[in-house]
Amino acid sequence: MPDHVDALHVLGVIAHQRGRHEHAVQLISRALAGLPGFADGQMNLGNALRAMGRLAEASASYRTAIALKPDLAVERCNLSTLLNMQGAHEEAVENATRAIELMPAFVDALVNLGIGPAGQRRFDEAETALRRALALQPDRAQTLSDLGRVLTELTRYDEAVACHRQATALRPDNAMMHFLLATVTVYAGDPHDGEAICRHALSLDPRLAIAWTGLGQILRALGRFEEGQACLRHGLELDPTLPSADTGLAYTGHQADDEGQLERLHAQLVKPDLPTGIRIDAGFALGKLLDNADRFDEVFPIFATASRFYRQQLIGAGHQFDLAALRRQVDGLIAQCTPALYRQSRAVEIRRRRRSSSSACRAPVRA
């Protein structure tokens, strides 16, 4: 029977598990044509669509599955995951909460209950949920990495480093986890170790654009501006939609490559369906590039828009401007950026250049 619903559905699930997502969508869609009220089929269709990046269609399938079986935790959790991916964190939290009510020890739902508030910058809530997930599965590398990100935002850098080190020990081949460890190592006050870890991340995945951007930022902080610019440019070549690379280049005095670069950043700034963080980065990068080009009349409206988005993001997370906290942050930067730190950075750079020069002048070894 070529249109047997159960057979088509099972074959579609197998195709999805083997990475043949488009074929899975075709098979499961044929099954649902014969039985549109098949909740498990709708859920598995959503899984295959999500794997293909067709998020709006996947969301529709998950919602249909929930309408058919509102008290199944898995559908709620899957929808929550997808909503977090789309930046719809409030609705994601609602579905994750319902999934946990139905299944209190559902680790994936607890993780989503952490990622949602983190996306809204409610980091205390995010930490609580992620720690509940880790209490159930202590060796879950991705959750450790997620908690490390949250602790970084809470400026608890030593704890964040410990989480990321655990994550990379469990997943030594994961480039992104090594990159996140590199980032928080820099925040913890060790940029040289951060550089080494970031380079290791890139040895694992040379096409990880955000790691090239991060390495560029580290090198810029160490005063190695030409190397830093080269890394930032390579990050942009790999992912032209990465505004943090534009920001890093702009703050080294870089001029816009052409008007197209400015138009791309402006489009990101005003696009309402992009995550707010990307819009903020795009706005500050665009403003600084315009400032570098002495186009001052255009600068202030751009900075004002980016600042407004940032302020809205903070207010939405329940944060108000805290002058005392800002003073503490600036005082901390002043305390960290001591003459000794710059002398150390300079000494390391001199040794690096000497090694490079020595290696360049060394005679080739002949067989």
mmCIF file of C-alpha atoms in Angstrom:
data_model
loop_
_atom_site.group_PDB
_atom_site.id
_atom_site.type_symbol
_atom_site.label_atom_id
_atom_site.label_comp_id
_atom_site.label_asym_id
_atom_site.label_seq_id
_atom_site.Cartn_x
_atom_site.Cartn_y
_atom_site.Cartn_z
ATOM 1 C CA MET A 1 0.000 0.000 0.000
ATOM 2 C CA PRO A 2 1.947 3.055 -1.253
ATOM 3 C CA ASP A 3 -0.048 5.493 0.936
ATOM 4 C CA HIS A 4 -0.180 3.526 4.177
ATOM 5 C CA VAL A 5 -0.085 6.225 6.862
ATOM 6 C CA ASP A 6 1.930 4.351 9.506
ATOM 7 C CA ALA A 7 4.465 3.043 6.993
ATOM 8 C CA LEU A 8 5.009 6.475 5.441
ATOM 9 C CA HIS A 9 5.383 8.044 8.878
ATOM 10 C CA VAL A 10 7.924 5.464 10.081
ATOM 11 C CA LEU A 11 9.925 5.765 6.857
ATOM 12 C CA GLY A 12 9.899 9.555 7.263
ATOM 13 C CA VAL A 13 11.196 9.347 10.831
ATOM 14 C CA ILE A 14 13.991 6.990 9.706
ATOM 15 C CA ALA A 15 14.921 9.375 6.871
ATOM 16 C CA HIS A 16 15.071 12.270 9.374
ATOM 17 C CA GLN A 17 17.285 10.258 11.738
ATOM 18 C CA ARG A 18 19.649 9.544 8.835
ATOM 19 C CA GLY A 19 19.885 13.227 7.917
ATOM 20 C CA ARG A 20 17.670 13.024 4.815
ATOM 21 C CA HIS A 21 15.390 15.758 6.059
ATOM 22 C CA GLU A 22 13.840 16.784 2.743
ATOM 23 C CA HIS A 23 12.870 13.196 1.990
ATOM 24 C CA ALA A 24 11.485 12.918 5.537
ATOM 25 C CA VAL A 25 9.277 15.967 4.952
ATOM 26 C CA GLN A 26 7.938 14.434 1.737
ATOM 27 C CA LEU A 27 7.128 11.080 3.359
ATOM 28 C CA ILE A 28 5.546 12.480 6.541
ATOM 29 C CA SER A 29 3.545 15.025 4.529
ATOM 30 C CA ARG A 30 2.094 12.162 2.467
ATOM 31 C CA ALA A 31 1.180 10.373 5.706
ATOM 32 C CA LEU A 32 -0.546 13.484 7.055
ATOM 33 C CA ALA A 33 -2.476 13.964 3.823
ATOM 34 C CA GLY A 34 -4.265 10.756 4.716
ATOM 35 C CA LEU A 35 -4.561 11.526 8.446
ATOM 36 C CA PRO A 36 -4.128 15.263 9.213
ATOM 37 C CA GLY A 37 -5.124 14.745 12.870
ATOM 38 C CA PHE A 38 -2.084 12.508 13.528
ATOM 39 C CA ALA A 39 -0.325 14.444 16.351
ATOM 40 C CA ASP A 40 2.911 12.414 16.340
ATOM 41 C CA GLY A 41 3.174 12.903 12.587
ATOM 42 C CA GLN A 42 2.781 16.667 12.969
ATOM 43 C CA MET A 43 5.502 16.705 15.626
ATOM 44 C CA ASN A 44 7.957 14.675 13.532
ATOM 45 C CA LEU A 45 7.202 16.830 10.494
ATOM 46 C CA GLY A 46 8.128 19.832 12.647
ATOM 47 C CA ASN A 47 11.392 18.147 13.641
ATOM 48 C CA ALA A 48 12.371 17.554 10.003
ATOM 49 C CA LEU A 49 11.381 21.083 8.965
ATOM 50 C CA ARG A 50 13.404 22.551 11.828
ATOM 51 C CA ALA A 51 16.457 20.554 10.750
ATOM 52 C CA MET A 52 16.080 22.147 7.299
ATOM 53 C CA GLY A 53 15.886 25.646 8.789
ATOM 54 C CA ARG A 54 12.236 26.094 7.779
ATOM 55 C CA LEU A 55 11.365 27.476 11.198
ATOM 56 C CA ALA A 56 8.005 29.089 10.450
ATOM 57 C CA GLU A 57 6.660 25.846 8.949
ATOM 58 C CA ALA A 58 8.128 23.818 11.817
ATOM 59 C CA SER A 59 6.422 26.121 14.310
ATOM 60 C CA ALA A 60 3.090 25.612 12.539
ATOM 61 C CA SER A 61 3.489 21.822 12.721
ATOM 62 C CA TYR A 62 4.321 21.927 16.434
ATOM 63 C CA ARG A 63 1.307 24.145 17.121
ATOM 64 C CA THR A 64 -0.938 21.737 15.239
ATOM 65 C CA ALA A 65 0.426 18.831 17.294
ATOM 66 C CA ILE A 66 -0.234 20.746 20.524
ATOM 67 C CA ALA A 67 -3.776 21.613 19.425
ATOM 68 C CA LEU A 68 -4.388 17.913 18.859
ATOM 69 C CA LYS A 69 -2.699 16.777 22.107
ATOM 70 C CA PRO A 70 -2.305 19.775 24.448
ATOM 71 C CA ASP A 71 -1.053 17.719 27.389
ATOM 72 C CA LEU A 72 2.007 16.099 25.810
ATOM 73 C CA ALA A 73 5.222 17.588 27.203
ATOM 74 C CA VAL A 74 7.429 16.750 24.213
ATOM 75 C CA GLU A 75 5.469 18.916 21.780
ATOM 76 C CA ARG A 76 5.536 21.812 24.242
ATOM 77 C CA CYS A 77 9.287 21.442 24.685
ATOM 78 C CA ASN A 78 9.959 21.229 20.948
ATOM 79 C CA LEU A 79 7.940 24.384 20.343
ATOM 80 C CA SER A 80 9.781 26.107 23.199
ATOM 81 C CA THR A 81 13.134 25.229 21.626
ATOM 82 C CA LEU A 82 12.036 26.635 18.288
ATOM 83 C CA LEU A 83 10.664 29.829 19.838
ATOM 84 C CA ASN A 84 13.956 30.429 21.633
ATOM 85 C CA MET A 85 15.750 30.010 18.297
ATOM 86 C CA GLN A 86 13.431 32.657 16.812
ATOM 87 C CA GLY A 87 13.915 35.055 19.733
ATOM 88 C CA ALA A 88 10.307 34.672 20.970
ATOM 89 C CA HIS A 89 11.540 34.035 24.500
ATOM 90 C CA GLU A 90 8.405 34.931 26.444
ATOM 91 C CA GLU A 91 6.261 32.395 24.598
ATOM 92 C CA ALA A 92 9.123 29.896 24.815
ATOM 93 C CA VAL A 93 9.096 30.196 28.605
ATOM 94 C CA GLU A 94 5.323 29.671 28.685
ATOM 95 C CA ASN A 95 5.604 26.414 26.736
ATOM 96 C CA ALA A 96 8.644 25.208 28.687
ATOM 97 C CA THR A 97 6.812 25.897 31.949
ATOM 98 C CA ARG A 98 3.811 23.875 30.783
ATOM 99 C CA ALA A 99 6.099 21.022 29.701
ATOM 100 C CA ILE A 100 7.676 20.946 33.164
ATOM 101 C CA GLU A 101 4.259 20.936 34.806
ATOM 102 C CA LEU A 102 3.469 17.842 32.757
ATOM 103 C CA MET A 103 6.902 16.239 33.278
ATOM 104 C CA PRO A 104 8.839 17.817 36.210
ATOM 105 C CA ALA A 105 12.162 16.075 35.464
ATOM 106 C CA PHE A 106 12.174 16.987 31.733
ATOM 107 C CA VAL A 107 15.734 18.243 31.298
ATOM 108 C CA ASP A 108 15.287 19.724 27.820
ATOM 109 C CA ALA A 109 12.342 21.786 29.047
ATOM 110 C CA LEU A 110 14.363 23.028 32.041
ATOM 111 C CA VAL A 111 17.126 24.081 29.657
ATOM 112 C CA ASN A 112 14.601 26.008 27.564
ATOM 113 C CA LEU A 113 13.316 27.577 30.769
ATOM 114 C CA GLY A 114 16.869 28.863 31.247
ATOM 115 C CA ILE A 115 17.573 29.971 27.685
ATOM 116 C CA GLY A 116 14.342 31.987 27.460
ATOM 117 C CA PRO A 117 15.077 34.320 30.409
ATOM 118 C CA ALA A 118 18.706 34.582 29.301
ATOM 119 C CA GLY A 119 17.470 35.902 25.957
ATOM 120 C CA GLN A 120 15.491 38.508 27.905
ATOM 121 C CA ARG A 121 18.573 39.295 30.060
ATOM 122 C CA ARG A 122 16.909 37.871 33.186
ATOM 123 C CA PHE A 123 20.080 36.034 34.107
ATOM 124 C CA ASP A 124 19.245 35.158 37.716
ATOM 125 C CA GLU A 125 16.172 33.228 36.543
ATOM 126 C CA ALA A 126 18.192 31.606 33.785
ATOM 127 C CA GLU A 127 20.843 30.426 36.250
ATOM 128 C CA THR A 128 18.222 28.825 38.511
ATOM 129 C CA ALA A 129 16.638 26.837 35.673
ATOM 130 C CA LEU A 130 19.958 25.693 34.198
ATOM 131 C CA ARG A 131 21.212 24.535 37.590
ATOM 132 C CA ARG A 132 18.005 22.510 38.002
ATOM 133 C CA ALA A 133 18.751 20.860 34.643
ATOM 134 C CA LEU A 134 22.340 20.114 35.664
ATOM 135 C CA ALA A 135 21.191 18.609 38.951
ATOM 136 C CA LEU A 136 19.425 15.990 36.834
ATOM 137 C CA GLN A 137 22.203 15.603 34.215
ATOM 138 C CA PRO A 138 25.490 16.960 35.632
ATOM 139 C CA ASP A 139 27.601 15.913 32.631
ATOM 140 C CA ARG A 140 25.522 17.603 29.942
ATOM 141 C CA ALA A 141 28.130 19.681 28.118
ATOM 142 C CA GLN A 142 25.775 22.046 26.298
ATOM 143 C CA THR A 143 23.956 22.945 29.522
ATOM 144 C CA LEU A 144 27.287 23.621 31.251
ATOM 145 C CA SER A 145 28.198 25.885 28.345
ATOM 146 C CA ASP A 146 24.826 27.674 28.562
ATOM 147 C CA LEU A 147 25.324 28.200 32.294
ATOM 148 C CA GLY A 148 28.829 29.517 31.619
ATOM 149 C CA ARG A 149 27.370 32.159 29.294
ATOM 150 C CA VAL A 150 24.854 33.204 31.956
ATOM 151 C CA LEU A 151 27.538 33.431 34.650
ATOM 152 C CA THR A 152 29.636 35.540 32.280
ATOM 153 C CA GLU A 153 26.747 37.992 31.942
ATOM 154 C CA LEU A 154 26.496 38.036 35.749
ATOM 155 C CA THR A 155 30.261 38.905 35.800
ATOM 156 C CA ARG A 156 31.027 35.809 37.874
ATOM 157 C CA TYR A 157 33.963 35.010 35.651
ATOM 158 C CA ASP A 158 35.758 32.381 37.739
ATOM 159 C CA GLU A 159 32.574 30.297 37.957
ATOM 160 C CA ALA A 160 31.979 30.804 34.239
ATOM 161 C CA VAL A 161 35.517 29.621 33.409
ATOM 162 C CA ALA A 162 34.947 26.489 35.521
ATOM 163 C CA CYS A 163 31.695 25.707 33.664
ATOM 164 C CA HIS A 164 33.255 26.189 30.229
ATOM 165 C CA ARG A 165 36.281 24.070 31.176
ATOM 166 C CA GLN A 166 33.952 21.259 32.224
ATOM 167 C CA ALA A 167 32.063 21.606 28.951
ATOM 168 C CA THR A 168 35.221 21.472 26.812
ATOM 169 C CA ALA A 169 36.518 18.479 28.808
ATOM 170 C CA LEU A 170 33.300 16.647 27.947
ATOM 171 C CA ARG A 171 33.292 17.865 24.326
ATOM 172 C CA PRO A 172 36.966 18.413 23.385
ATOM 173 C CA ASP A 173 36.090 18.525 19.679
ATOM 174 C CA ASN A 174 33.521 21.338 19.988
ATOM 175 C CA ALA A 175 35.019 24.542 18.594
ATOM 176 C CA MET A 176 32.240 26.828 19.832
ATOM 177 C CA MET A 177 32.655 25.662 23.415
ATOM 178 C CA HIS A 178 36.390 26.343 23.247
ATOM 179 C CA PHE A 179 35.683 29.788 21.819
ATOM 180 C CA LEU A 180 33.322 30.596 24.703
ATOM 181 C CA LEU A 181 36.009 29.456 27.148
ATOM 182 C CA ALA A 182 38.479 31.771 25.410
ATOM 183 C CA THR A 183 36.096 34.718 25.706
ATOM 184 C CA VAL A 184 35.467 34.338 29.436
ATOM 185 C CA THR A 185 39.182 33.700 30.062
ATOM 186 C CA VAL A 186 39.836 37.160 28.636
ATOM 187 C CA TYR A 187 37.127 38.643 30.856
ATOM 188 C CA ALA A 188 38.755 36.907 33.831
ATOM 189 C CA GLY A 189 41.936 38.868 33.106
ATOM 190 C CA ASP A 190 44.126 36.498 31.040
ATOM 191 C CA PRO A 191 44.055 37.652 27.393
ATOM 192 C CA HIS A 192 47.147 35.648 26.421
ATOM 193 C CA ASP A 193 45.605 32.363 27.548
ATOM 194 C CA GLY A 194 42.390 33.489 25.871
ATOM 195 C CA GLU A 195 44.272 33.932 22.598
ATOM 196 C CA ALA A 196 45.743 30.434 22.816
ATOM 197 C CA ILE A 197 42.343 28.859 23.527
ATOM 198 C CA CYS A 198 40.718 30.813 20.693
ATOM 199 C CA ARG A 199 43.385 29.631 18.261
ATOM 200 C CA HIS A 200 42.717 26.058 19.394
ATOM 201 C CA ALA A 201 39.013 26.577 18.682
ATOM 202 C CA LEU A 202 39.912 27.684 15.158
ATOM 203 C CA SER A 203 42.151 24.653 14.691
ATOM 204 C CA LEU A 204 39.019 22.569 15.347
ATOM 205 C CA ASP A 205 36.832 24.616 12.984
ATOM 206 C CA PRO A 206 38.671 27.091 10.745
ATOM 207 C CA ARG A 207 35.345 28.357 9.360
ATOM 208 C CA LEU A 208 33.909 29.436 12.725
ATOM 209 C CA ALA A 209 33.427 33.099 11.863
ATOM 210 C CA ILE A 210 32.622 34.287 15.376
ATOM 211 C CA ALA A 211 35.886 32.794 16.656
ATOM 212 C CA TRP A 212 37.871 34.761 14.049
ATOM 213 C CA THR A 213 36.019 37.854 15.236
ATOM 214 C CA GLY A 214 36.761 37.010 18.867
ATOM 215 C CA LEU A 215 40.445 36.435 18.098
ATOM 216 C CA GLY A 216 40.549 39.777 16.340
ATOM 217 C CA GLN A 217 39.082 41.490 19.395
ATOM 218 C CA ILE A 218 41.636 39.797 21.676
ATOM 219 C CA LEU A 219 44.538 40.830 19.451
ATOM 220 C CA ARG A 220 43.182 44.367 19.306
ATOM 221 C CA ALA A 221 43.082 44.447 23.120
ATOM 222 C CA LEU A 222 46.698 43.244 23.178
ATOM 223 C CA GLY A 223 47.716 46.099 20.871
ATOM 224 C CA ARG A 224 48.348 43.857 17.844
ATOM 225 C CA PHE A 225 46.100 45.903 15.585
ATOM 226 C CA GLU A 226 47.177 44.667 12.145
ATOM 227 C CA GLU A 227 46.756 41.014 13.137
ATOM 228 C CA GLY A 228 43.468 41.848 14.803
ATOM 229 C CA GLN A 229 42.135 43.614 11.712
ATOM 230 C CA ALA A 230 43.128 40.652 9.514
ATOM 231 C CA CYS A 231 41.203 38.265 11.777
ATOM 232 C CA LEU A 232 38.151 40.532 11.877
ATOM 233 C CA ARG A 233 38.164 40.840 8.077
ATOM 234 C CA HIS A 234 38.398 37.074 7.708
ATOM 235 C CA GLY A 235 35.453 36.672 10.072
ATOM 236 C CA LEU A 236 33.429 39.019 7.868
ATOM 237 C CA GLU A 237 34.434 37.100 4.745
ATOM 238 C CA LEU A 238 33.084 33.920 6.335
ATOM 239 C CA ASP A 239 29.902 35.569 7.640
ATOM 240 C CA PRO A 240 29.066 39.029 6.226
ATOM 241 C CA THR A 241 26.057 39.257 8.565
ATOM 242 C CA LEU A 242 28.267 39.354 11.694
ATOM 243 C CA PRO A 243 28.015 42.957 12.973
ATOM 244 C CA SER A 244 30.432 42.342 15.859
ATOM 245 C CA ALA A 245 33.224 42.039 13.258
ATOM 246 C CA ASP A 246 32.208 45.383 11.759
ATOM 247 C CA THR A 247 32.222 46.889 15.255
ATOM 248 C CA GLY A 248 35.713 45.581 15.988
ATOM 249 C CA LEU A 249 37.053 46.964 12.712
ATOM 250 C CA ALA A 250 35.330 50.299 13.246
ATOM 251 C CA TYR A 251 36.948 50.768 16.630
ATOM 252 C CA THR A 252 40.412 50.268 15.148
ATOM 253 C CA GLY A 253 39.778 53.308 12.913
ATOM 254 C CA HIS A 254 38.750 51.226 9.895
ATOM 255 C CA GLN A 255 36.892 53.030 7.128
ATOM 256 C CA ALA A 256 33.886 51.412 5.463
ATOM 257 C CA ASP A 257 34.858 49.333 2.428
ATOM 258 C CA ASP A 258 32.050 50.846 0.388
ATOM 259 C CA GLU A 259 28.558 52.253 0.679
ATOM 260 C CA GLY A 260 27.197 48.710 0.454
ATOM 261 C CA GLN A 261 28.698 47.842 3.838
ATOM 262 C CA LEU A 262 26.934 50.807 5.428
ATOM 263 C CA GLU A 263 23.650 49.892 3.741
ATOM 264 C CA ARG A 264 23.939 46.310 5.003
ATOM 265 C CA LEU A 265 24.423 47.467 8.600
ATOM 266 C CA HIS A 266 21.560 49.953 8.312
ATOM 267 C CA ALA A 267 19.292 47.177 7.011
ATOM 268 C CA GLN A 268 20.201 45.040 10.035
ATOM 269 C CA LEU A 269 19.533 47.945 12.396
ATOM 270 C CA VAL A 270 15.998 48.564 11.144
ATOM 271 C CA LYS A 271 14.944 44.953 10.464
ATOM 272 C CA PRO A 272 12.339 44.170 13.154
ATOM 273 C CA ASP A 273 12.565 40.363 13.011
ATOM 274 C CA LEU A 274 16.289 40.237 13.818
ATOM 275 C CA PRO A 275 17.353 39.557 17.421
ATOM 276 C CA THR A 276 17.734 42.799 19.356
ATOM 277 C CA GLY A 277 21.398 42.111 20.145
ATOM 278 C CA ILE A 278 22.278 41.939 16.438
ATOM 279 C CA ARG A 279 20.404 45.195 15.770
ATOM 280 C CA ILE A 280 22.283 46.906 18.610
ATOM 281 C CA ASP A 281 25.681 45.669 17.340
ATOM 282 C CA ALA A 282 24.805 46.754 13.801
ATOM 283 C CA GLY A 283 23.803 50.229 15.003
ATOM 284 C CA PHE A 284 26.976 50.884 16.964
ATOM 285 C CA ALA A 285 29.135 49.511 14.148
ATOM 286 C CA LEU A 286 27.371 51.715 11.603
ATOM 287 C CA GLY A 287 27.608 54.762 13.855
ATOM 288 C CA LYS A 288 31.334 54.312 14.400
ATOM 289 C CA LEU A 289 32.015 53.768 10.688
ATOM 290 C CA LEU A 290 30.132 56.971 9.882
ATOM 291 C CA ASP A 291 32.078 58.753 12.606
ATOM 292 C CA ASN A 292 35.361 57.512 11.115
ATOM 293 C CA ALA A 293 34.239 58.997 7.776
ATOM 294 C CA ASP A 294 33.436 62.393 9.427
ATOM 295 C CA ARG A 295 29.747 62.040 8.489
ATOM 296 C CA PHE A 296 28.743 63.472 11.838
ATOM 297 C CA ASP A 297 25.211 64.560 10.925
ATOM 298 C CA GLU A 298 24.377 60.906 10.202
ATOM 299 C CA VAL A 299 26.104 59.537 13.299
ATOM 300 C CA PHE A 300 23.885 60.805 16.095
ATOM 301 C CA PRO A 301 20.528 59.435 14.834
ATOM 302 C CA ILE A 302 22.147 56.012 14.374
ATOM 303 C CA PHE A 303 23.706 55.971 17.845
ATOM 304 C CA ALA A 304 20.421 57.229 19.308
ATOM 305 C CA THR A 305 18.509 54.351 17.672
ATOM 306 C CA ALA A 306 21.008 51.708 18.838
ATOM 307 C CA SER A 307 21.013 53.176 22.347
ATOM 308 C CA ARG A 308 17.212 53.147 22.412
ATOM 309 C CA PHE A 309 17.161 49.445 21.520
ATOM 310 C CA TYR A 310 19.758 48.740 24.204
ATOM 311 C CA ARG A 311 17.797 50.699 26.804
ATOM 312 C CA GLN A 312 14.588 48.841 25.845
ATOM 313 C CA GLN A 313 16.422 45.537 26.161
ATOM 314 C CA LEU A 314 17.597 46.431 29.672
ATOM 315 C CA ILE A 315 14.168 47.707 30.760
ATOM 316 C CA GLY A 316 12.529 44.565 29.394
ATOM 317 C CA ALA A 317 14.887 42.542 31.590
ATOM 318 C CA GLY A 318 13.922 44.614 34.624
ATOM 319 C CA HIS A 319 17.135 46.663 34.724
ATOM 320 C CA GLN A 320 17.248 50.407 35.201
ATOM 321 C CA PHE A 321 20.235 52.690 34.780
ATOM 322 C CA ASP A 322 22.446 52.328 37.862
ATOM 323 C CA LEU A 323 25.021 55.092 38.185
ATOM 324 C CA ALA A 324 26.777 53.377 41.076
ATOM 325 C CA ALA A 325 27.113 50.149 39.082
ATOM 326 C CA LEU A 326 28.510 52.061 36.098
ATOM 327 C CA ARG A 327 31.082 53.727 38.333
ATOM 328 C CA ARG A 328 32.086 50.336 39.744
ATOM 329 C CA GLN A 329 32.461 48.967 36.217
ATOM 330 C CA VAL A 330 34.651 51.871 35.113
ATOM 331 C CA ASP A 331 36.694 51.688 38.325
ATOM 332 C CA GLY A 332 37.181 47.975 37.702
ATOM 333 C CA LEU A 333 38.473 48.645 34.188
ATOM 334 C CA ILE A 334 40.866 51.280 35.512
ATOM 335 C CA ALA A 335 42.087 48.909 38.206
ATOM 336 C CA GLN A 336 42.607 46.092 35.687
ATOM 337 C CA CYS A 337 44.341 48.164 33.005
ATOM 338 C CA THR A 338 47.482 48.856 35.030
ATOM 339 C CA PRO A 339 50.913 49.842 33.699
ATOM 340 C CA ALA A 340 52.054 46.356 34.738
ATOM 341 C CA LEU A 341 49.446 44.754 32.477
ATOM 342 C CA TYR A 342 50.598 46.820 29.499
ATOM 343 C CA ARG A 343 54.266 46.082 30.275
ATOM 344 C CA GLN A 344 53.450 42.372 30.380
ATOM 345 C CA SER A 345 51.573 42.573 27.075
ATOM 346 C CA ARG A 346 54.459 44.477 25.520
ATOM 347 C CA ALA A 347 57.012 41.933 26.759
ATOM 348 C CA VAL A 348 54.984 39.031 25.381
ATOM 349 C CA GLU A 349 54.658 40.796 22.024
ATOM 350 C CA ILE A 350 58.413 41.463 21.839
ATOM 351 C CA ARG A 351 59.164 37.793 22.559
ATOM 352 C CA ARG A 352 56.622 36.727 19.935
ATOM 353 C CA ARG A 353 58.202 38.980 17.295
ATOM 354 C CA ARG A 354 61.682 37.726 18.125
ATOM 355 C CA ARG A 355 60.565 34.110 17.714
ATOM 356 C CA SER A 356 58.885 35.001 14.422
ATOM 357 C CA SER A 357 61.992 36.809 13.163
ATOM 358 C CA SER A 358 64.271 33.963 14.230
ATOM 359 C CA SER A 359 62.134 31.403 12.492
ATOM 360 C CA ALA A 360 62.017 33.505 9.297
ATOM 361 C CA CYS A 361 65.839 33.826 9.207
ATOM 362 C CA ARG A 362 66.595 30.193 10.012
ATOM 363 C CA ALA A 363 68.272 28.352 7.165
ATOM 364 C CA PRO A 364 66.178 25.598 5.607
ATOM 365 C CA VAL A 365 67.015 22.029 6.583
ATOM 366 C CA ARG A 366 68.329 20.057 3.627
ATOM 367 C CA ALA A 367 67.917 16.348 3.193
#
